[in-house]
Coordinates of C-alpha atoms in Angstrom, one line a residue:
X44 CA 112.0 56.1 121.8
X45 CA 110.0 59.0 120.1
X46 CA 110.0 62.2 121.2
X47 CA 108.4 65.2 120.1
X48 CA 108.0 69.2 120.7
X49 CA 105.1 71.6 120.5
X50 CA 105.8 74.2 118.6
X51 CA 102.4 76.0 118.0
X52 CA 102.8 76.6 114.3
X53 CA 104.2 75.4 110.8
X54 CA 107.1 77.7 110.4
X55 CA 108.6 76.8 113.9
X56 CA 108.0 73.5 113.3
X57 CA 110.3 73.6 110.0
X58 CA 112.6 75.4 111.5
X59 CA 113.2 72.7 114.7
X60 CA 113.1 69.9 111.8
X61 CA 116.1 71.4 110.5
X62 CA 118.2 71.8 113.4
X63 CA 117.2 68.7 114.8
X64 CA 118.5 67.2 112.1
X65 CA 121.6 69.4 111.6
X66 CA 122.0 68.6 115.5
X67 CA 121.8 64.5 115.2
X68 CA 122.7 63.9 111.7
X69 CA 120.5 60.7 111.1
X70 CA 121.9 58.0 109.3
X71 CA 119.3 58.1 106.1
X72 CA 118.4 61.6 105.7
X73 CA 121.6 63.7 104.6
X74 CA 119.3 66.6 103.3
X75 CA 120.2 68.5 106.5
X76 CA 124.1 69.6 105.4
X77 CA 123.1 70.3 101.9
X78 CA 121.6 73.9 100.9
X79 CA 117.9 73.9 100.4
X80 CA 118.0 76.2 98.0
X81 CA 119.9 77.0 94.7
X82 CA 119.1 80.2 92.7
X83 CA 118.1 83.6 93.8
X84 CA 116.2 86.9 92.4
X85 CA 118.8 89.8 92.6
X86 CA 118.1 93.5 92.2
X87 CA 120.0 95.8 90.1
X88 CA 119.7 98.8 87.8
X89 CA 120.4 99.7 84.2
X90 CA 122.3 102.4 82.6
X91 CA 119.2 104.4 82.7
X92 CA 118.5 103.8 86.4
X93 CA 115.4 101.5 86.0
X94 CA 115.6 99.1 88.8
X95 CA 116.4 95.9 87.8
X96 CA 115.6 91.7 88.7
X97 CA 117.5 88.8 87.4
X98 CA 117.5 85.2 88.6
X99 CA 121.3 83.7 89.0
X100 CA 122.8 80.7 91.1
X101 CA 123.7 81.3 94.5
X102 CA 126.6 79.3 94.6
X103 CA 128.8 82.0 94.3
X104 CA 127.1 85.0 95.1
X105 CA 125.2 85.1 98.7
X106 CA 123.9 88.8 97.7
X107 CA 120.3 87.7 96.5
X108 CA 117.1 89.1 97.8
X109 CA 115.2 85.4 98.5
X110 CA 116.2 82.1 97.6
X111 CA 114.5 79.2 96.0
X112 CA 114.8 75.6 95.6
X113 CA 115.4 75.8 91.7
X114 CA 115.7 78.2 88.8
X115 CA 111.7 77.5 88.0
X116 CA 110.7 77.9 91.2
X117 CA 111.9 81.6 91.0
X118 CA 111.2 82.3 87.4
X119 CA 107.4 81.3 88.4
X120 CA 107.5 84.0 91.0
X121 CA 109.2 86.5 89.1
X122 CA 106.3 85.8 86.5
X123 CA 104.0 86.4 89.2
X124 CA 105.6 89.7 90.4
X125 CA 105.8 91.1 86.8
X126 CA 101.8 90.9 86.6
X127 CA 101.3 92.2 89.8
X128 CA 103.6 94.9 89.6
X129 CA 103.6 95.2 85.4
X130 CA 107.0 95.1 85.4
X131 CA 108.8 94.9 82.1
X132 CA 109.5 91.8 80.7
X133 CA 113.1 92.6 80.0
X134 CA 114.3 94.6 83.2
X135 CA 112.5 91.8 85.3
X136 CA 115.3 89.1 83.9
X137 CA 112.3 87.0 82.1
X138 CA 113.3 88.2 78.4
X139 CA 117.0 89.0 77.0
X140 CA 117.6 92.4 76.5
X141 CA 117.1 93.7 72.6
X142 CA 117.1 97.2 70.7
X143 CA 113.1 96.9 70.7
X144 CA 110.6 96.4 73.6
X145 CA 109.7 93.4 75.6
X146 CA 106.8 91.0 74.5
X147 CA 105.1 92.8 77.6
X148 CA 104.6 96.0 75.6
X149 CA 103.2 94.8 72.5
X150 CA 100.4 93.3 74.3
X151 CA 99.9 96.5 76.8
X152 CA 101.6 94.8 79.9
X153 CA 104.2 97.1 80.0
X154 CA 104.4 100.6 80.1
X155 CA 107.6 101.3 78.4
X156 CA 110.6 101.2 80.3
X157 CA 112.2 99.0 78.1
X158 CA 111.9 101.7 75.2
X159 CA 112.4 104.8 77.7
X160 CA 108.9 105.3 77.5
X161 CA 107.6 105.3 80.8
X162 CA 109.3 107.6 83.7
X163 CA 112.1 105.5 85.7
X164 CA 110.6 107.3 88.8
X165 CA 107.4 105.8 87.6
X166 CA 108.6 102.4 87.1
X167 CA 110.6 102.3 89.9
X168 CA 108.3 102.8 92.4
X169 CA 106.3 99.6 91.3
X170 CA 109.7 97.9 91.1
X171 CA 110.6 98.8 94.6
X172 CA 107.9 97.1 96.2
X173 CA 109.1 93.6 95.6
X174 CA 112.1 94.7 97.4
X175 CA 110.2 96.2 100.2
X176 CA 108.2 93.1 100.7
X177 CA 111.2 90.9 100.3
X178 CA 114.4 92.1 102.1
X179 CA 115.4 90.3 104.7
X180 CA 118.6 92.5 105.4
X181 CA 116.7 94.6 108.2
X182 CA 118.5 95.6 111.4
X183 CA 115.6 93.8 113.6
X184 CA 112.7 92.0 112.9
X185 CA 110.2 89.9 114.7
X186 CA 108.0 87.5 113.6
X187 CA 105.0 86.9 116.0
X188 CA 102.7 83.8 115.7
X189 CA 100.4 80.8 117.0
X190 CA 102.0 79.7 120.4
X191 CA 102.0 76.2 122.2
X192 CA 98.7 77.3 123.8
X193 CA 96.4 79.9 123.8
X194 CA 98.1 82.1 126.3
X195 CA 100.8 82.7 124.6
X196 CA 102.6 84.0 120.9
X197 CA 105.8 82.3 119.2
X198 CA 108.4 85.2 118.4
X199 CA 111.1 84.2 115.7
X200 CA 114.1 87.2 116.0
X201 CA 116.0 88.3 112.8
X202 CA 118.8 90.9 112.9
X203 CA 120.6 91.9 109.8
X204 CA 119.3 89.3 107.5
X205 CA 120.5 86.6 109.8
X206 CA 117.7 84.2 112.1
X207 CA 118.8 84.7 115.4
X208 CA 116.7 82.1 117.4
X209 CA 112.9 82.2 118.7
X210 CA 110.9 81.7 122.0
X211 CA 107.3 81.7 123.5
X212 CA 106.0 84.8 125.3
X213 CA 102.8 85.3 127.6
X214 CA 100.1 87.6 125.8
X215 CA 100.5 89.9 128.4
X216 CA 104.2 90.7 128.0
X217 CA 105.6 93.4 126.0
X218 CA 108.3 91.3 124.3
X219 CA 109.1 94.1 121.9
X220 CA 111.6 95.4 124.7
X221 CA 115.3 94.3 123.9
X222 CA 116.1 92.9 127.4
X223 CA 112.9 91.0 127.4
X224 CA 113.6 89.1 124.2
X225 CA 117.1 88.7 124.9
X226 CA 115.8 86.3 127.8
X227 CA 113.1 84.8 125.9
X228 CA 115.4 83.7 122.7
X229 CA 116.6 80.6 122.1
X230 CA 119.5 80.9 119.9
X231 CA 120.1 79.2 117.1
X232 CA 123.5 78.9 115.3
X233 CA 124.2 80.5 111.8
X234 CA 122.9 78.6 109.0
X235 CA 122.2 79.1 105.2
X236 CA 119.1 77.3 105.2
X237 CA 117.1 79.0 107.8
X238 CA 116.6 81.7 106.1
X239 CA 115.6 80.3 103.2
X240 CA 113.2 78.4 105.4
X241 CA 111.8 81.4 106.6
X242 CA 111.3 83.2 103.4
X243 CA 110.1 80.7 101.6
X244 CA 107.0 80.2 104.3
X245 CA 106.7 84.1 103.8
X246 CA 106.1 84.2 100.4
X247 CA 103.1 81.6 100.9
X248 CA 102.1 81.9 104.1
X249 CA 100.9 84.3 106.4
X250 CA 102.0 84.7 110.2
X251 CA 100.3 86.7 113.1
X252 CA 102.5 89.7 112.6
X253 CA 105.5 91.2 111.4
X254 CA 107.2 93.7 113.4
X255 CA 110.0 96.0 112.5
X256 CA 112.2 97.3 115.3

């Protein structure tokens, strides 16, 4: 028998697919038991106080900002952020540290943070935007998107960096109330892949609304 369940949107469909595969452990599909990512973007700072980012394996370090299926995807993302926020090639982890400026300074795309020319505060004001946009370790966040019917919305609850569960709510209900949230959310087991699924989706697509509580 073939069964299906309406989810209302692609993000919930991806989550439900993963959860069902984890639950039933299909014989010919083993990916549910394996991590869907191998690399992450990590934030730090140098001796001068400039914010830095670098790409590394997530195998032994789970304190990453956001994760990727491979190093190439992580680099592609960081290159995009580098262009968007006019970051230094060295401080963004895409070039090796040296005594001189990065290659982007030579072409006018870096303002000189790599040689202490750009003020720390000015550079960090741009660099921190990447962290603010992709930080997952917030106290409580709700992702709101299309529901199964036009009279409802879907909600995904995130707490302390963990995808706690999902649910559906009528448009007339004030679902940001913690007591109401508790009643409508179907809890899901903590899983290293659910965060990756949500973050990967949000890097490429938008949901109807994001609410930080």
